[in-house]
């Protein structure tokens, strides 16, 4: 099992560009999450999906959109990137046990 | 605002010593979890403790929860160089619904060989 995979691993964007971060899990988990981690801070929840077909805002959703394509995949889209969105982005999934399994992260720089 | 705050922010100990880090939170919770993050990598789940539990063990890890003080502690016994990492607590507030955990800012642990 690959667990939680994320693509790309690194990305550099110019202000105003758009991109989609991809996340997939092979553990048949219902819930999936997108977090961002800034230096010296913990993870902050951007969006989450409790089950296929549902999504909800987390703590910092502004500037982002998500799609729960199917049970395996949960993508995060930046429509018009801003320097404030420079961060490390983590995807996670969980079953009902609440333990979250994290991907390796995407390091995004917006110039 | 941050629900969980770890203390200390950084900790440096010798191999073989015990490491204790604390987490305080603001609102009542369903569960509390501890995660480890090695530099540049994703988080790894260590242990979950429910609000009706007071203590839990897993290998060299011991977690306590005091809901009256809204605090938890993580003890790593007989530390090893491989324990060098950042440790985060994550709380699941009662009002949050579906496992919307809020992460603290972390304790950076350095174990010197």
CSV table of C-alpha atoms in Angstrom, one decimal:
chain,number,residue,atom,x,y,z
A,1,UNK,CA,0.0,0.0,0.0
A,2,UNK,CA,1.3,3.5,-0.9
A,3,UNK,CA,-0.8,5.2,1.8
A,4,UNK,CA,-1.3,8.8,1.0
A,5,UNK,CA,0.4,10.2,-2.1
A,6,UNK,CA,0.7,13.8,-3.1
A,7,UNK,CA,1.8,15.5,-6.3
A,8,UNK,CA,3.8,17.5,-7.1
A,9,UNK,CA,6.5,17.5,-4.3
A,10,UNK,CA,7.7,21.0,-5.2
A,11,UNK,CA,6.2,23.8,-7.1
A,12,UNK,CA,7.1,27.5,-7.8
A,13,UNK,CA,4.3,29.8,-9.1
A,14,UNK,CA,4.2,33.4,-10.0
A,15,UNK,CA,1.5,35.6,-8.4
A,16,UNK,CA,-1.8,35.2,-10.2
A,17,UNK,CA,-1.1,31.7,-11.6
A,18,UNK,CA,-3.3,28.8,-10.8
A,19,UNK,CA,-2.5,25.2,-10.0
A,20,UNK,CA,-4.1,22.0,-8.5
A,21,UNK,CA,-2.5,19.9,-5.8
A,22,UNK,CA,-3.4,16.3,-6.1
A,23,UNK,CA,-3.9,13.8,-3.3
A,24,UNK,CA,-4.8,10.1,-3.4
A,25,UNK,CA,-5.2,7.4,-0.7
A,26,UNK,CA,-5.5,3.7,-1.0
A,27,UNK,CA,-6.7,2.8,2.5
A,28,UNK,CA,-10.4,3.1,1.7
A,29,UNK,CA,-10.8,6.0,4.1
A,30,UNK,CA,-13.9,8.1,4.2
A,31,UNK,CA,-12.4,11.4,5.4
A,32,UNK,CA,-9.7,13.4,3.7
A,33,UNK,CA,-8.1,16.7,4.7
A,34,UNK,CA,-5.9,19.5,3.3
A,35,UNK,CA,-3.6,21.4,5.7
A,36,UNK,CA,-1.0,24.1,5.3
A,37,UNK,CA,2.0,24.4,7.5
A,38,UNK,CA,3.9,27.7,7.8
A,39,UNK,CA,7.3,28.0,9.5
A,40,UNK,CA,7.1,27.8,13.3
A,41,UNK,CA,3.4,27.0,13.2
A,42,UNK,CA,1.3,23.9,13.5
A,43,UNK,CA,-0.9,22.6,10.7
A,44,UNK,CA,-4.0,24.7,9.9
A,45,UNK,CA,-7.0,23.0,8.2
A,46,UNK,CA,-7.9,24.4,4.9
A,47,UNK,CA,-10.7,22.1,3.8
A,48,UNK,CA,-11.9,18.7,4.7
A,49,UNK,CA,-14.2,16.0,3.2
A,50,UNK,CA,-16.0,13.8,5.6
A,51,UNK,CA,-17.1,11.4,2.8
A,52,UNK,CA,-17.3,11.2,-1.0
A,53,UNK,CA,-19.3,14.0,-2.4
A,54,UNK,CA,-19.1,16.3,0.6
A,55,UNK,CA,-16.6,19.1,1.4
A,56,UNK,CA,-16.5,21.7,4.2
A,57,UNK,CA,-14.4,24.7,5.1
A,58,UNK,CA,-11.7,24.5,7.7
A,59,UNK,CA,-9.9,27.3,9.5
A,60,UNK,CA,-8.2,29.0,6.5
A,61,UNK,CA,-10.3,28.3,3.3
A,62,UNK,CA,-9.9,31.7,1.6
A,63,UNK,CA,-8.2,31.5,-1.8
A,64,UNK,CA,-8.6,27.7,-2.1
A,65,UNK,CA,-11.2,25.3,-3.6
A,66,UNK,CA,-11.4,21.6,-3.3
A,67,UNK,CA,-12.9,18.6,-5.2
A,68,UNK,CA,-13.5,15.2,-3.8
A,69,UNK,CA,-13.4,13.4,-7.1
A,70,UNK,CA,-14.1,10.0,-5.7
A,71,UNK,CA,-13.3,8.1,-2.5
A,72,UNK,CA,-9.6,7.9,-3.3
A,73,UNK,CA,-8.9,11.4,-4.5
A,74,UNK,CA,-9.1,14.9,-3.0
A,75,UNK,CA,-7.6,17.8,-4.9
A,76,UNK,CA,-6.8,21.4,-3.7
A,77,UNK,CA,-6.9,24.3,-6.2
A,78,UNK,CA,-5.4,27.7,-6.0
A,79,UNK,CA,-7.2,29.9,-8.6
A,80,UNK,CA,-5.0,32.9,-8.3
A,81,UNK,CA,-1.9,32.3,-6.2
A,82,UNK,CA,-0.6,34.9,-3.8
A,83,UNK,CA,2.7,35.1,-1.9
A,84,UNK,CA,0.8,34.6,1.3
A,85,UNK,CA,0.0,31.1,0.0
A,86,UNK,CA,3.7,30.1,0.1
A,87,UNK,CA,3.7,27.1,2.5
A,88,UNK,CA,4.0,23.4,2.8
A,89,UNK,CA,0.7,21.6,2.0
A,90,UNK,CA,-0.2,18.3,3.5
A,91,UNK,CA,-3.0,16.0,2.6
A,92,UNK,CA,-4.3,13.4,5.1
A,93,UNK,CA,-7.0,10.8,5.4
A,94,UNK,CA,-8.7,8.9,8.2
A,95,UNK,CA,-11.2,6.2,8.8
A,96,UNK,CA,-13.7,6.5,11.7
A,97,UNK,CA,-10.9,5.9,14.2
A,98,UNK,CA,-9.8,9.5,13.8
A,99,UNK,CA,-6.1,8.6,13.4
A,100,UNK,CA,-4.9,10.6,10.4
A,101,UNK,CA,-2.4,9.4,7.9
A,102,UNK,CA,-0.4,12.1,6.2
A,103,UNK,CA,1.2,12.4,2.8
A,104,UNK,CA,4.8,13.6,2.3
A,105,UNK,CA,3.7,17.2,1.5
A,106,UNK,CA,4.0,19.7,-1.4
A,107,UNK,CA,6.3,22.6,-1.0
A,108,UNK,CA,4.8,25.6,-2.8
A,109,UNK,CA,6.5,28.9,-3.3
A,110,UNK,CA,4.6,31.9,-4.8
A,111,UNK,CA,6.8,34.7,-6.2
B,1,UNK,CA,-6.8,31.2,17.2
B,2,UNK,CA,-4.7,28.1,18.2
B,3,UNK,CA,-6.5,25.5,20.3
B,4,UNK,CA,-3.4,23.6,21.3
B,5,UNK,CA,-0.2,25.1,22.6
B,6,UNK,CA,2.8,22.9,23.3
B,7,UNK,CA,5.4,23.6,25.9
B,8,UNK,CA,8.3,23.9,25.7
B,9,UNK,CA,8.8,25.1,22.2
B,10,UNK,CA,12.2,23.4,22.0
B,11,UNK,CA,13.9,20.7,24.2
B,12,UNK,CA,17.4,19.4,24.0
B,13,UNK,CA,18.4,16.3,26.0
B,14,UNK,CA,21.0,13.5,26.1
B,15,UNK,CA,20.3,10.1,24.7
B,16,UNK,CA,18.9,7.8,27.4
B,17,UNK,CA,17.1,10.7,29.2
B,18,UNK,CA,13.4,11.1,29.4
B,19,UNK,CA,11.6,13.8,27.4
B,20,UNK,CA,8.4,15.4,28.6
B,21,UNK,CA,6.3,17.8,26.6
B,22,UNK,CA,3.0,19.4,27.4
B,23,UNK,CA,-0.1,20.5,25.5
B,24,UNK,CA,-2.7,22.9,26.8
B,25,UNK,CA,-6.0,23.6,25.0
B,26,UNK,CA,-8.9,25.9,25.4
B,27,UNK,CA,-12.2,24.2,24.8
B,28,UNK,CA,-13.6,20.8,25.8
B,29,UNK,CA,-12.6,17.9,23.5
B,30,UNK,CA,-13.6,14.5,22.3
B,31,UNK,CA,-10.1,13.2,21.7
B,32,UNK,CA,-6.5,14.3,21.8
B,33,UNK,CA,-3.8,12.9,19.6
B,34,UNK,CA,0.0,13.2,19.5
B,35,UNK,CA,1.9,13.2,16.2
B,36,UNK,CA,5.6,13.2,15.3
B,37,UNK,CA,7.1,15.1,12.3
B,38,UNK,CA,10.6,14.4,11.2
B,39,UNK,CA,12.3,17.3,9.4
B,40,UNK,CA,10.7,18.0,6.0
B,41,UNK,CA,8.3,15.1,6.2
B,42,UNK,CA,4.6,14.4,6.9
B,43,UNK,CA,3.2,13.8,10.3
B,44,UNK,CA,3.1,10.3,11.8
B,45,UNK,CA,0.4,9.4,14.4
B,46,UNK,CA,1.8,8.3,17.8
B,47,UNK,CA,-1.2,7.9,20.1
B,48,UNK,CA,-4.8,8.9,20.6
B,49,UNK,CA,-6.3,9.4,24.0
B,50,UNK,CA,-10.1,9.9,24.5
B,51,UNK,CA,-11.6,12.4,26.8
B,52,UNK,CA,-12.7,9.6,29.3
B,53,UNK,CA,-9.2,8.2,29.5
B,54,UNK,CA,-6.5,9.5,31.9
B,55,UNK,CA,-3.4,7.7,30.8
B,56,UNK,CA,-2.3,5.6,27.8
B,57,UNK,CA,0.9,3.8,27.0
B,58,UNK,CA,2.5,2.7,23.7
B,59,UNK,CA,6.0,1.3,23.8
B,60,UNK,CA,8.3,4.1,25.2
B,61,UNK,CA,5.5,6.6,25.1
B,62,UNK,CA,3.2,7.6,27.9
B,63,UNK,CA,0.4,10.1,27.5
B,64,UNK,CA,-1.7,11.6,30.2
B,65,UNK,CA,-4.8,13.7,29.9
B,66,UNK,CA,-6.3,16.0,32.5
B,67,UNK,CA,-9.6,17.4,31.2
B,68,UNK,CA,-10.1,19.5,34.3
B,69,UNK,CA,-6.9,21.4,33.5
B,70,UNK,CA,-7.3,21.1,29.8
B,71,UNK,CA,-3.9,19.7,29.4
B,72,UNK,CA,-2.0,16.6,28.2
B,73,UNK,CA,1.6,15.5,28.5
B,74,UNK,CA,3.7,13.2,26.3
B,75,UNK,CA,6.6,11.4,28.0
B,76,UNK,CA,9.2,9.6,25.9
B,77,UNK,CA,11.4,7.4,28.1
B,78,UNK,CA,14.9,6.3,27.3
B,79,UNK,CA,15.2,8.7,24.4
B,80,UNK,CA,17.2,7.9,21.3
B,81,UNK,CA,18.8,10.0,18.6
B,82,UNK,CA,16.0,8.8,16.3
B,83,UNK,CA,13.4,10.5,18.5
B,84,UNK,CA,14.7,13.9,17.3
B,85,UNK,CA,11.7,15.4,15.6
B,86,UNK,CA,8.9,17.9,16.2
B,87,UNK,CA,5.9,16.7,18.3
B,88,UNK,CA,2.4,18.1,17.9
B,89,UNK,CA,-0.8,17.7,19.8
B,90,UNK,CA,-4.1,17.8,18.0
B,91,UNK,CA,-7.4,18.3,19.7
B,92,UNK,CA,-10.9,17.5,18.5
B,93,UNK,CA,-13.2,20.1,20.0
B,94,UNK,CA,-16.6,18.9,21.1
B,95,UNK,CA,-18.2,21.5,18.7
B,96,UNK,CA,-16.2,20.5,15.7
B,97,UNK,CA,-18.2,17.6,14.4
B,98,UNK,CA,-16.4,15.2,12.1
B,99,UNK,CA,-12.8,14.8,13.3
B,100,UNK,CA,-11.8,18.4,12.6
B,101,UNK,CA,-8.6,18.4,14.6
B,102,UNK,CA,-6.8,21.5,15.6
B,103,UNK,CA,-3.0,21.2,15.8
B,104,UNK,CA,-0.7,23.0,18.2
B,105,UNK,CA,2.5,24.8,17.3
B,106,UNK,CA,4.7,21.9,18.3
B,107,UNK,CA,7.7,21.0,20.5
B,108,UNK,CA,11.1,20.6,18.7
B,109,UNK,CA,13.0,17.8,20.4
B,110,UNK,CA,16.6,17.2,19.9
B,111,UNK,CA,18.2,14.1,21.3
B,112,UNK,CA,22.0,14.3,21.5
B,113,UNK,CA,24.0,11.1,21.0
